[in-house]
PDB file of C-alpha atoms and ligand atoms in Angstrom:
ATOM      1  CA  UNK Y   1      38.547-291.818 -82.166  1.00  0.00           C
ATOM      2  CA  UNK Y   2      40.917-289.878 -80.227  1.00  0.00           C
ATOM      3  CA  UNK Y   3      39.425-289.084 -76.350  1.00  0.00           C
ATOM      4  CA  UNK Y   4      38.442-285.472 -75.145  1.00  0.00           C
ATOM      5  CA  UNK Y   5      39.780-283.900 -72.718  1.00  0.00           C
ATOM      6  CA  UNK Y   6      37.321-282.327 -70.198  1.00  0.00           C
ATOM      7  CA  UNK Y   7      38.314-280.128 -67.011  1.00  0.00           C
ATOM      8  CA  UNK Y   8      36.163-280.889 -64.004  1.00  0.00           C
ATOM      9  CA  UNK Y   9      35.749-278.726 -61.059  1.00  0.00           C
ATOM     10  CA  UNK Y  10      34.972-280.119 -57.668  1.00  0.00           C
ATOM     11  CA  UNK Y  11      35.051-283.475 -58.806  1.00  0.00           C
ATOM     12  CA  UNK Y  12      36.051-284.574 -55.683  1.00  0.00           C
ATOM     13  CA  UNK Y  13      32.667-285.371 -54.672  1.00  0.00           C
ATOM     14  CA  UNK Y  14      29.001-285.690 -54.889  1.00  0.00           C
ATOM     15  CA  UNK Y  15      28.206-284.600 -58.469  1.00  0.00           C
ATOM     16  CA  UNK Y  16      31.137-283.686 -59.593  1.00  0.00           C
ATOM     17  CA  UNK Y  17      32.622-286.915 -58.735  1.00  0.00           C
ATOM     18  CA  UNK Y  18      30.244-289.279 -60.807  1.00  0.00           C
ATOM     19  CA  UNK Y  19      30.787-287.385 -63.406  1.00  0.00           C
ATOM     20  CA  UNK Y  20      34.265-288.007 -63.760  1.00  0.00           C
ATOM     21  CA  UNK Y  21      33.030-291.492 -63.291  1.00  0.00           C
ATOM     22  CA  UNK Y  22      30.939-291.158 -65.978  1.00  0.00           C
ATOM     23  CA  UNK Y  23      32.782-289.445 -68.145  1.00  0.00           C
ATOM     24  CA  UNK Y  24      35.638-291.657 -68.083  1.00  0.00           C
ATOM     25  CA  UNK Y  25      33.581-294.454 -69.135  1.00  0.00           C
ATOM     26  CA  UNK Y  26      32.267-292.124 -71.818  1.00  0.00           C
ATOM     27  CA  UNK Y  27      35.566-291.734 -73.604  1.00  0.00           C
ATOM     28  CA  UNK Y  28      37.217-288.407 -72.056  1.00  0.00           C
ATOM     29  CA  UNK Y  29      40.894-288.028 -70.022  1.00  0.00           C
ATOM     30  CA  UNK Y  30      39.976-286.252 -67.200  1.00  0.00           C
ATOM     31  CA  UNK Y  31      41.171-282.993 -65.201  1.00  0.00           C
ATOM     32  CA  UNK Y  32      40.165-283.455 -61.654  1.00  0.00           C
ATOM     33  CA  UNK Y  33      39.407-279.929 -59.627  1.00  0.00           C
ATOM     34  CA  UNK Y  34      39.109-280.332 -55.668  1.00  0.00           C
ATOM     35  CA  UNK Y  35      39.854-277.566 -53.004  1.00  0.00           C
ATOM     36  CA  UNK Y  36      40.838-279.562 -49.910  1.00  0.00           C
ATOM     37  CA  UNK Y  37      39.634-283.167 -49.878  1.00  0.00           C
ATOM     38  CA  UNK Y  38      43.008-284.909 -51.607  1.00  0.00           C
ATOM     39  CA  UNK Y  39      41.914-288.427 -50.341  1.00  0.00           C
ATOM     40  CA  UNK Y  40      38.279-288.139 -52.354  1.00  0.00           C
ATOM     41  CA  UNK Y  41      39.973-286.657 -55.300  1.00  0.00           C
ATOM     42  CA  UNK Y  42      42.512-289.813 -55.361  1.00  0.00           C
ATOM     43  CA  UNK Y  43      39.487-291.820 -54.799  1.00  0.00           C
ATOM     44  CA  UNK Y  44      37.729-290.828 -57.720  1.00  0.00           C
ATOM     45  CA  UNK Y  45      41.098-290.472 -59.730  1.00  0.00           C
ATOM     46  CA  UNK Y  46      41.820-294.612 -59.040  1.00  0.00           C
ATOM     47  CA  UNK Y  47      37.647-295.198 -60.241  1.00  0.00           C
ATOM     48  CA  UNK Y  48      38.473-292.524 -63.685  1.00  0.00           C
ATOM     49  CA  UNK Y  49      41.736-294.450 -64.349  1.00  0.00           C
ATOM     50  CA  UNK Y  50      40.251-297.770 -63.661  1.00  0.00           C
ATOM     51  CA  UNK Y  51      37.453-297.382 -66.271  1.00  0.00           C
ATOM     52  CA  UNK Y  52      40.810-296.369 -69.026  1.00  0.00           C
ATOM     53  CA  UNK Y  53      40.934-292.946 -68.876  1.00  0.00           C
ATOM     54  CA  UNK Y  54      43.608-291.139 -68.167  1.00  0.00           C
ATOM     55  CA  UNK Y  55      43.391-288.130 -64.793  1.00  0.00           C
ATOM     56  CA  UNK Y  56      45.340-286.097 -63.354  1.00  0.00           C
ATOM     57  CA  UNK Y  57      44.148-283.976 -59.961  1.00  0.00           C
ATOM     58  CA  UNK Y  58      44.887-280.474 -59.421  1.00  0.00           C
ATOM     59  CA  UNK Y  59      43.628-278.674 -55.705  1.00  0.00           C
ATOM     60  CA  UNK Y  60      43.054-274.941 -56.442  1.00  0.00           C
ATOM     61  CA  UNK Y  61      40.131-272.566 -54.979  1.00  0.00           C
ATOM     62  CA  UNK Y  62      38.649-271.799 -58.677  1.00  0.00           C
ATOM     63  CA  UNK Y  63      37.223-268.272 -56.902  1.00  0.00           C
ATOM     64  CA  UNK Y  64      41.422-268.079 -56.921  1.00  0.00           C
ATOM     65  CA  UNK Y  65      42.152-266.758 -61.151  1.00  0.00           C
ATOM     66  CA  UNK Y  66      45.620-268.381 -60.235  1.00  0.00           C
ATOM     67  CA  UNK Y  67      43.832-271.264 -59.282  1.00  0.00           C
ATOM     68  CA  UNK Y  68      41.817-271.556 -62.290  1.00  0.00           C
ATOM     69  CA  UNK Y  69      44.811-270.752 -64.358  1.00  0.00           C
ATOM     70  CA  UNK Y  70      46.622-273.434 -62.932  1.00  0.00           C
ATOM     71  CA  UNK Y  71      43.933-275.816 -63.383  1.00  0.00           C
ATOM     72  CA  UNK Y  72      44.041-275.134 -67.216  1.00  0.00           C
ATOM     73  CA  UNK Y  73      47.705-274.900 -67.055  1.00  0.00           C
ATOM     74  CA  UNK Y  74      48.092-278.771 -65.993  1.00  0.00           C
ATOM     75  CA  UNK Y  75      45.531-280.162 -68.457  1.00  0.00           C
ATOM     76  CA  UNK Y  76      47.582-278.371 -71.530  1.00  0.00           C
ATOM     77  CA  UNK Y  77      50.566-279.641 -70.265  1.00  0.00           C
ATOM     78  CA  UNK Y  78      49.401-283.246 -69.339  1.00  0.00           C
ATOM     79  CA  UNK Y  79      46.944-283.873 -72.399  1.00  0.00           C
ATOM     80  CA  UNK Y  80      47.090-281.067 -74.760  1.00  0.00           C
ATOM     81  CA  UNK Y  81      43.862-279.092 -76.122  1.00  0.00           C
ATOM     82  CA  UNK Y  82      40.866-279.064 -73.314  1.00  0.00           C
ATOM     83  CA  UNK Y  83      37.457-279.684 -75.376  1.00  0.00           C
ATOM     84  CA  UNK Y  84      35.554-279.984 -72.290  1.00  0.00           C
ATOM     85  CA  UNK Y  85      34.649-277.911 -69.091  1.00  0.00           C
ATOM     86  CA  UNK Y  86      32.054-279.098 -66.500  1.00  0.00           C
ATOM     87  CA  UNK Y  87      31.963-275.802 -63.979  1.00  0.00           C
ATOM     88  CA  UNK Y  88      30.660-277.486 -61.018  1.00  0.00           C
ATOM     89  CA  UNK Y  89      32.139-276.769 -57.848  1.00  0.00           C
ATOM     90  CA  UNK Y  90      29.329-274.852 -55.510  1.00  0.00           C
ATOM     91  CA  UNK Y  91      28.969-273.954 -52.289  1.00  0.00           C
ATOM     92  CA  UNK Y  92      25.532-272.946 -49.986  1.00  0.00           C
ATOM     93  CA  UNK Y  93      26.731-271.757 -47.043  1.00  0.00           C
ATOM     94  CA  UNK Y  94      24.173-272.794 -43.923  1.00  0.00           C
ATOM     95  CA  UNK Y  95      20.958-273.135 -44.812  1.00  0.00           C
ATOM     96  CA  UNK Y  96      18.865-270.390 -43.422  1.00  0.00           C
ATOM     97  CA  UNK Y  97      16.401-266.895 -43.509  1.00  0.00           C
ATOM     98  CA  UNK Y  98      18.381-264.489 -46.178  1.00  0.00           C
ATOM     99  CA  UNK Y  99      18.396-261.732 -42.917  1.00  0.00           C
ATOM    100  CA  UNK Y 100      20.359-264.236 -40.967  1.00  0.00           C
ATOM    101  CA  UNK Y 101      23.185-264.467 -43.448  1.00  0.00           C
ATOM    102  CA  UNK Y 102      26.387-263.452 -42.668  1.00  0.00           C
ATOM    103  CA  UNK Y 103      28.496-261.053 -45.536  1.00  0.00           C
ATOM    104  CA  UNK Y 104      31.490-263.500 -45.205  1.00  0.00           C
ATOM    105  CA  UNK Y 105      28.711-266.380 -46.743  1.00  0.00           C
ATOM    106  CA  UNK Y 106      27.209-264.288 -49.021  1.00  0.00           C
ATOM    107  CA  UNK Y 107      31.057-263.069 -50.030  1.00  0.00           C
ATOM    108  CA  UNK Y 108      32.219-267.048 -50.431  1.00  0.00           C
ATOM    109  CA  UNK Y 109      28.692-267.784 -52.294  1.00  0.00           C
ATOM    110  CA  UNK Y 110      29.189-265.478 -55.165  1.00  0.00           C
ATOM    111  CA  UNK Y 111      32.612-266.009 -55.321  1.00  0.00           C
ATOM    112  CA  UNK Y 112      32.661-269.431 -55.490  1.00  0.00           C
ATOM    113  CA  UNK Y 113      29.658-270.182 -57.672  1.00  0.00           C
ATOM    114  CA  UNK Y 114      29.401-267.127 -60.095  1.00  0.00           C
ATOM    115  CA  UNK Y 115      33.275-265.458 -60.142  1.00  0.00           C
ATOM    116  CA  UNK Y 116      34.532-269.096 -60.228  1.00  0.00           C
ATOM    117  CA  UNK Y 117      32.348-270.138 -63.027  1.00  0.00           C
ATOM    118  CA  UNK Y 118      33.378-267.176 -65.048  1.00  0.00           C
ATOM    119  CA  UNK Y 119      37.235-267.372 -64.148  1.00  0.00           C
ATOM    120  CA  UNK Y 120      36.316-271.200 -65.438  1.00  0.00           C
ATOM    121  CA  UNK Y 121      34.410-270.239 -68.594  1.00  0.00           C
ATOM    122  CA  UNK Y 122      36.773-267.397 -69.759  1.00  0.00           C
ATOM    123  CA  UNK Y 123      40.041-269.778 -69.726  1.00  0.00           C
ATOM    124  CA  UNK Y 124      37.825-272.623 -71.326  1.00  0.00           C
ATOM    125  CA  UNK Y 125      36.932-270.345 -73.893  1.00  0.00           C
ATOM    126  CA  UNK Y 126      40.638-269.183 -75.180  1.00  0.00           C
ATOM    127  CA  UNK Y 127      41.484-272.914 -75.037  1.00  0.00           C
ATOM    128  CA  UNK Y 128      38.918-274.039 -77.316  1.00  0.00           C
ATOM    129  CA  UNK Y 129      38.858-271.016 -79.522  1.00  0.00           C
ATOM    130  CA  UNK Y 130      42.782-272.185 -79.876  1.00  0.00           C
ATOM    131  CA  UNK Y 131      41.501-275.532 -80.257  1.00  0.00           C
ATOM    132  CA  UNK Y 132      38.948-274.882 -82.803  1.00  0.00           C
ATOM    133  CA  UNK Y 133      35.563-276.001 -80.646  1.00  0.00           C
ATOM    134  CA  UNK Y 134      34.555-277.451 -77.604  1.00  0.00           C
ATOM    135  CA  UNK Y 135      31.710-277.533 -75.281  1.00  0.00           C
ATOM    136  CA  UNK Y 136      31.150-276.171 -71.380  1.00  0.00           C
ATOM    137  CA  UNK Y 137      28.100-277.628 -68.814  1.00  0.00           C
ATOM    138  CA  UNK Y 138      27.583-275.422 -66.193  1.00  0.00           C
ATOM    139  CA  UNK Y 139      26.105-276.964 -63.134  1.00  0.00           C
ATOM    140  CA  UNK Y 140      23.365-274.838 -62.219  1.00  0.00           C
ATOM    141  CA  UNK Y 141      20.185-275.747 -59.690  1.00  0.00           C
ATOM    142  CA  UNK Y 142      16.471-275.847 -59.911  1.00  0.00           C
ATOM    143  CA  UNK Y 143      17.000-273.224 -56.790  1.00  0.00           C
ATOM    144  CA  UNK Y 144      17.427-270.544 -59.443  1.00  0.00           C
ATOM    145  CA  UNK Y 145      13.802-270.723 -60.579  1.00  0.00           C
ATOM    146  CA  UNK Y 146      12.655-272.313 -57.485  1.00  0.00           C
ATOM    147  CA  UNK Y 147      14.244-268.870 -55.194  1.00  0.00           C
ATOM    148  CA  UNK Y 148      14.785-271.176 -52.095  1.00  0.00           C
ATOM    149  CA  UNK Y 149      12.734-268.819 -50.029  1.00  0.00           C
ATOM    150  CA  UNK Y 150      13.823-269.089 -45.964  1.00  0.00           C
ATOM    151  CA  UNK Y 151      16.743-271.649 -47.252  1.00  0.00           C
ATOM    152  CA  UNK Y 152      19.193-270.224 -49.696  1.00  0.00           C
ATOM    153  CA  UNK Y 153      18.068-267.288 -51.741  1.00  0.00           C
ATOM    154  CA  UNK Y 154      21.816-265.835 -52.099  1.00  0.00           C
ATOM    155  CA  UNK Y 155      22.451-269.443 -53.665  1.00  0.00           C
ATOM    156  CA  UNK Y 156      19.694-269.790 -55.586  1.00  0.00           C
ATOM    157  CA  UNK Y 157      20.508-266.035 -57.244  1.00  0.00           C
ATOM    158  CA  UNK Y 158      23.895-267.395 -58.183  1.00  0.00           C
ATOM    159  CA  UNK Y 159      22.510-270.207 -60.107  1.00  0.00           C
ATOM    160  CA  UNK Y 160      20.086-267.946 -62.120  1.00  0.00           C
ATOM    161  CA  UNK Y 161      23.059-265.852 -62.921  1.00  0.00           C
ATOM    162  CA  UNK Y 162      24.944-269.016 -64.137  1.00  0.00           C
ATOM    163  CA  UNK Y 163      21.735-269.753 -66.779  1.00  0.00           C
ATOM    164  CA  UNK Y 164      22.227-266.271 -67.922  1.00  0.00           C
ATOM    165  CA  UNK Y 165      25.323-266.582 -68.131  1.00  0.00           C
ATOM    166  CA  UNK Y 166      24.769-270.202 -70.247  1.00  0.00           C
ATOM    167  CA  UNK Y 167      22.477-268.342 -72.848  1.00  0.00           C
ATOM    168  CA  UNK Y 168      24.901-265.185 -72.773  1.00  0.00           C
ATOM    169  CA  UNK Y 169      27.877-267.455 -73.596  1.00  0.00           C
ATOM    170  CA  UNK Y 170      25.829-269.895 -76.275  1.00  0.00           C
ATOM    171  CA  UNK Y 171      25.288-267.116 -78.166  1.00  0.00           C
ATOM    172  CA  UNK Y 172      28.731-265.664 -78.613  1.00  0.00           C
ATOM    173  CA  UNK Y 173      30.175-268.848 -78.930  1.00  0.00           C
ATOM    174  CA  UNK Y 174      28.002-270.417 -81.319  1.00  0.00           C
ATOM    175  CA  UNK Y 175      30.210-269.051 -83.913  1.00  0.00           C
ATOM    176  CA  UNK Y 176      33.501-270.610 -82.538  1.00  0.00           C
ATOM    177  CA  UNK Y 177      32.258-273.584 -82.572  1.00  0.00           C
ATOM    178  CA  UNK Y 178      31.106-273.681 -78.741  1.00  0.00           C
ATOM    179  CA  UNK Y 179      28.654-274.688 -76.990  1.00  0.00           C
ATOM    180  CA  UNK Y 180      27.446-273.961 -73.980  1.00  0.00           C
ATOM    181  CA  UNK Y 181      24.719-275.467 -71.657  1.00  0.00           C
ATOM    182  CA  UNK Y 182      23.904-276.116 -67.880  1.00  0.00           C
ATOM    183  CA  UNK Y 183      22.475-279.054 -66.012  1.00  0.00           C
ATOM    184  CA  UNK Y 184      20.090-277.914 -63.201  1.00  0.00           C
ATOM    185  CA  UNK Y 185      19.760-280.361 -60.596  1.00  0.00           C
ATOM    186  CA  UNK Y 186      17.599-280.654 -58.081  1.00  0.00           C
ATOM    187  CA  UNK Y 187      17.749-281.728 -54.409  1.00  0.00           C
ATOM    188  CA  UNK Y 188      20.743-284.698 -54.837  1.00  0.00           C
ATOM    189  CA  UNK Y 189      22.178-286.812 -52.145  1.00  0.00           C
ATOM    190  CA  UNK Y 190      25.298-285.210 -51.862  1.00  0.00           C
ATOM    191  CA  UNK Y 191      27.265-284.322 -48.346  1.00  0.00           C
ATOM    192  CA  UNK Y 192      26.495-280.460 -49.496  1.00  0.00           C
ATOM    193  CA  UNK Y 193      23.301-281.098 -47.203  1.00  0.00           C
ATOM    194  CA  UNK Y 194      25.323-281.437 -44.270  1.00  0.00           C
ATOM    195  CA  UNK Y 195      27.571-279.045 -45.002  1.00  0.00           C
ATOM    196  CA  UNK Y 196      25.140-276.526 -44.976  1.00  0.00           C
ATOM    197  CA  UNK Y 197      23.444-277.369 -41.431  1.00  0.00           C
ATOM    198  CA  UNK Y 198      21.291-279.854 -42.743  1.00  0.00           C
ATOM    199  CA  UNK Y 199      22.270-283.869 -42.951  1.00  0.00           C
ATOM    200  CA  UNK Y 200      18.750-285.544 -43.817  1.00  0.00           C
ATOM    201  CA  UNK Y 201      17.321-282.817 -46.342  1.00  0.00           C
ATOM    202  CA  UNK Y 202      17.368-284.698 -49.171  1.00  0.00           C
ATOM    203  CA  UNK Y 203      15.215-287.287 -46.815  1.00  0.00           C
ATOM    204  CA  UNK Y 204      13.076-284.601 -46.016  1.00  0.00           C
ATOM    205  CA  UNK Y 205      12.532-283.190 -49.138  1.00  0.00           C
ATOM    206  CA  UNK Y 206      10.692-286.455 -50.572  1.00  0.00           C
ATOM    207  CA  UNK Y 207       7.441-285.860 -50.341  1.00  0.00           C
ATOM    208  CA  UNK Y 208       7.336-282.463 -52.070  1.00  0.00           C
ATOM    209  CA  UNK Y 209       9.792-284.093 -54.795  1.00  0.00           C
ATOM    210  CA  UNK Y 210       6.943-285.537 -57.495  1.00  0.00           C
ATOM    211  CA  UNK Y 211       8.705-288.405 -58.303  1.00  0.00           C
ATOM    212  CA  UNK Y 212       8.846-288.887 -54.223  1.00  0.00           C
ATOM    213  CA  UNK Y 213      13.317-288.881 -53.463  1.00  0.00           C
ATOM    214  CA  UNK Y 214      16.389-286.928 -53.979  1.00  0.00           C
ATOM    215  CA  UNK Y 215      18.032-287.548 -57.009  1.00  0.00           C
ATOM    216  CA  UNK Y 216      21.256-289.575 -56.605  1.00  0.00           C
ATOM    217  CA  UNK Y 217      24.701-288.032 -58.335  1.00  0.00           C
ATOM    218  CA  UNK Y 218      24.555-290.687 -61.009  1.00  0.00           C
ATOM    219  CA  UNK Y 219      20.883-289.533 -62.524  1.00  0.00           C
ATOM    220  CA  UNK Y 220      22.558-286.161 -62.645  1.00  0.00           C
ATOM    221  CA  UNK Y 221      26.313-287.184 -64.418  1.00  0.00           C
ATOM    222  CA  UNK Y 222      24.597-288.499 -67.347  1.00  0.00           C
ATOM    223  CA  UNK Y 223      22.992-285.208 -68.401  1.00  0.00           C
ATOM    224  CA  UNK Y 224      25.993-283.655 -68.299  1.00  0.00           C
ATOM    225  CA  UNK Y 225      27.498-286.536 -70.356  1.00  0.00           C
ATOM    226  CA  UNK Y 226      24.931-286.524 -73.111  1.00  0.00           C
ATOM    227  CA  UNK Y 227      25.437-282.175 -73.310  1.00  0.00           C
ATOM    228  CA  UNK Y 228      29.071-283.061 -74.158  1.00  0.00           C
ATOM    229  CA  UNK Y 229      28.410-285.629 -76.337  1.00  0.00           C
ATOM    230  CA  UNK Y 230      28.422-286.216 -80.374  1.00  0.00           C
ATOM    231  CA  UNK Y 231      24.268-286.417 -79.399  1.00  0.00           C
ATOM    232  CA  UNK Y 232      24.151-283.067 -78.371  1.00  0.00           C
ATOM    233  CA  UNK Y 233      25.730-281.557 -81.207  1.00  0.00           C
ATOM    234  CA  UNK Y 234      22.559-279.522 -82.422  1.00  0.00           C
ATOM    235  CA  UNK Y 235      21.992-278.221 -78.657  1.00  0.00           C
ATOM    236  CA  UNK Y 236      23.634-275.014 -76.899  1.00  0.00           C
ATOM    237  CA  UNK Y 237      22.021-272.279 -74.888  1.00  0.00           C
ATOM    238  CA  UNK Y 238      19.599-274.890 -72.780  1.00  0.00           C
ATOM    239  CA  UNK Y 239      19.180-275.450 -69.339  1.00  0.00           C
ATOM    240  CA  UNK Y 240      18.215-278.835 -68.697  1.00  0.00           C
ATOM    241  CA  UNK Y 241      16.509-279.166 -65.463  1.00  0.00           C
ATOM    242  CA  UNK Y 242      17.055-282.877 -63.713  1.00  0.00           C
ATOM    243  CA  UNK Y 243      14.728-282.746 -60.357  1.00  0.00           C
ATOM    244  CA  UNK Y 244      12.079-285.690 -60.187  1.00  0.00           C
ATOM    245  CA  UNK Y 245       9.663-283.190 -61.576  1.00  0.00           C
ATOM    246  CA  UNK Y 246      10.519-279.806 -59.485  1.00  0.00           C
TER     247      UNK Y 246
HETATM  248  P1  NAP M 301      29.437-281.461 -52.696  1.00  0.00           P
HETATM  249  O1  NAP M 301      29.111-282.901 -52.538  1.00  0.00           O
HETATM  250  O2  NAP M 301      29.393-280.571 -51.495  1.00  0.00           O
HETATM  251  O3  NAP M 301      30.878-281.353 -53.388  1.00  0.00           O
HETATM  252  C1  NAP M 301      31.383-280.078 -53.671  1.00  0.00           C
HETATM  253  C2  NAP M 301      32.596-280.216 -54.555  1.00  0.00           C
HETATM  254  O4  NAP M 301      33.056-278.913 -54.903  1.00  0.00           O
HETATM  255  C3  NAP M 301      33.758-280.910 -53.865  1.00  0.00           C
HETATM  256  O5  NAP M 301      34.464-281.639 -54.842  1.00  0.00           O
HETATM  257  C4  NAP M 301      34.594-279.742 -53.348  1.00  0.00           C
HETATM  258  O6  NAP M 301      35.974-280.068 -53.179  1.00  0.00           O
HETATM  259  C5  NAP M 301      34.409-278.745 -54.472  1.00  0.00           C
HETATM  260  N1  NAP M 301      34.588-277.343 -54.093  1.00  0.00           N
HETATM  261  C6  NAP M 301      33.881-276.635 -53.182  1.00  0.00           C
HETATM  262  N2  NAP M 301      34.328-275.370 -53.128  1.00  0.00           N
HETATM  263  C7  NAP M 301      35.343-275.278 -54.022  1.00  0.00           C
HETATM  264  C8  NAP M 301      36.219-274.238 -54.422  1.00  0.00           C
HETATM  265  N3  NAP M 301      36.155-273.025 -53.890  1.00  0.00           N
HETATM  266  N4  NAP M 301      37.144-274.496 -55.380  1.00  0.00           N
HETATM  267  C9  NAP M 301      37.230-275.725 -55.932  1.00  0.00           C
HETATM  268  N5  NAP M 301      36.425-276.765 -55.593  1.00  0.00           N
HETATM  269  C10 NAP M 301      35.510-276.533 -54.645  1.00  0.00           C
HETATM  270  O7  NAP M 301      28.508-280.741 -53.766  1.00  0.00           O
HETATM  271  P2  NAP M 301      27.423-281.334 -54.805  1.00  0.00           P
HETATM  272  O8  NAP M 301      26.140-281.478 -54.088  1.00  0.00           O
HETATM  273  O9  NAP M 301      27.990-282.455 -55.559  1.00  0.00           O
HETATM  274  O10 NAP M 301      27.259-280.055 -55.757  1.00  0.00           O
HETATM  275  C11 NAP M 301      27.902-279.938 -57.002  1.00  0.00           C
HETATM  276  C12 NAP M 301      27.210-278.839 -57.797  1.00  0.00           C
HETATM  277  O11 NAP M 301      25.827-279.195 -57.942  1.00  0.00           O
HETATM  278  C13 NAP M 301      27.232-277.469 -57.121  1.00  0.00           C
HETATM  279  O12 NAP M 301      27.420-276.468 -58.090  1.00  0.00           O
HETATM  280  C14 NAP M 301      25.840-277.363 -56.515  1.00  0.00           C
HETATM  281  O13 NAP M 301      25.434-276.025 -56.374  1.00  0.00           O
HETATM  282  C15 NAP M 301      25.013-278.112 -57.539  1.00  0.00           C
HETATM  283  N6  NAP M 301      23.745-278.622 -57.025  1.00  0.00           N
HETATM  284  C16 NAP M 301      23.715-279.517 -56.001  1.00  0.00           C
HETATM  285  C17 NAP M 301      22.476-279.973 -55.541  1.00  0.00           C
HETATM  286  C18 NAP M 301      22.344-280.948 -54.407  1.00  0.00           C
HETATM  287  O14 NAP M 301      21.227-281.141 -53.897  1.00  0.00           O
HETATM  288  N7  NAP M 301      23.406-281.615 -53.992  1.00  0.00           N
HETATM  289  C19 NAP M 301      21.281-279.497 -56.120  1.00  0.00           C
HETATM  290  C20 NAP M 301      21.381-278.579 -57.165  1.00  0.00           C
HETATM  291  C21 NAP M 301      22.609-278.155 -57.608  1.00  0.00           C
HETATM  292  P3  NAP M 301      36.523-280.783 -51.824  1.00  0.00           P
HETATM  293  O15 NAP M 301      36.080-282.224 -51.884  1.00  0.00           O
HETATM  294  O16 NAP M 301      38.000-280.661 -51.947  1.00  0.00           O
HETATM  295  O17 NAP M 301      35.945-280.041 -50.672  1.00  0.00           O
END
């Protein structure tokens, strides 16, 4: 069976990075996004190559449509026809009251979680249409139903836009052969805690999670790899939430 070939943003680290892990191991050649962190996205890139796949890392800002373009760019000309996109690079800004937030934060938010998914989507979407089907996981968050009152409500909007967008997308696509679906995790030990202010949240969080921790990156990565698998051939338009019960 010949591999697929599966564009993932910020797979650097955290999420993103086990599920190139995962992926790899699951029978797709890999397109690495990062924006700054080249020694992670090496990392990862030995781990993806190690477990037979073949990966090639790309840094570019996907808010940046030359970015994304480039991102797509390198996986047509290094493996051919992309059948996979996992939109997952996301940013919080510091956690905090929504009156405290500064327009620069709420500017990067929405650019980097909602333009940047749909810069990612739109290019995924003439590639498979070329390439006669395919199938995108957005990486979403319980915030968006959970509103992340006095943490990250500018965030958690973003992520309910991206589950619109999900069913939006399913729908058109369905036709083309597409399908479309998004993972929503919820708090996972990732270093986006203390990048937003906030080292031990995930620590923190425990005893409101019901099944009592923080999810690790690895119970998240193999959601996404069963939405873009042969199993998940009947399912598009979902949201599957993965949060110990949030
Ligand atoms: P993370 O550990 O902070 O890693 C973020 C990744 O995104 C890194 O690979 C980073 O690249 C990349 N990135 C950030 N901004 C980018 C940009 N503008 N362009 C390209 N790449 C960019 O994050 P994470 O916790 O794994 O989160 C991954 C996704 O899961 C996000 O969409 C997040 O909203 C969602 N999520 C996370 C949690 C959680 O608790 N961790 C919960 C729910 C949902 P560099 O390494 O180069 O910086």
């Amino acid at each position: 069976m010949s591999r697929q070939v599966t564009v993932v943003t910020g797979g650097s680290r955290g999420i993103g990075a086990a599920t190139c892990v995962r992926l790899a191991r699951d029978g797709h050649d890999l397109v690495l996004g990062y924006v700054s962190d080249g020694v992670a996205a090496e990392r990862v890139s030995e781990e993806v190559m190690a477990a037979g796949a073949r990966c090639v890392t790309v840094r570019a800002d996907t808010s940046d449509e030359a970015g994304v373009e480039r991102i797509f760019d390198t996986a047509a000309a290094e493996f051919g026809t992309v059948t996979g996109l996992v939109n997952n690079a996301g940013v919080t800004g510091p956690l905090g009251p929504f009156a405290d937030v500064s327009t620069e934060d709420l500017r990067r938010v929405v650019e980097v979680n909602l333009l940047g998914y749909l810069l990612c989507c739109r290019r995924a979407v003439r590639e498979m249409r070329r390439g006669g089907g395919g199938a995108i996981v957005n990486v979403s968050s319980a915030a968006a139903t959970l509103g992340s009152p006095g943490e990250y409500v500018h965030y958690a909007a973003t992520k309910a836009a991206v589950d619109t967008l999900t069913v939006g997308l399913a729908k058109e696509l369905g036709p083309d052969g597409i399908r479309v679906n998004a993972v929503s995790p919820g708090i996972t030990e990732t270093d986006m805690h203390a990048a937003m202010g906030a080292p031990d949240r995930p620590a923190q969080a425990a005893g409101r999670i019901p099944l009592g921790r923080a999810g690790r990156p690895e119970e998240i990565s193999g959601a996404i790899s069963w939405l873009l698998s042969a199993d998940a051939s009947y399912t598009s338009g979902t949201v599957l939430r993965v949060a110990g019960g949030m």
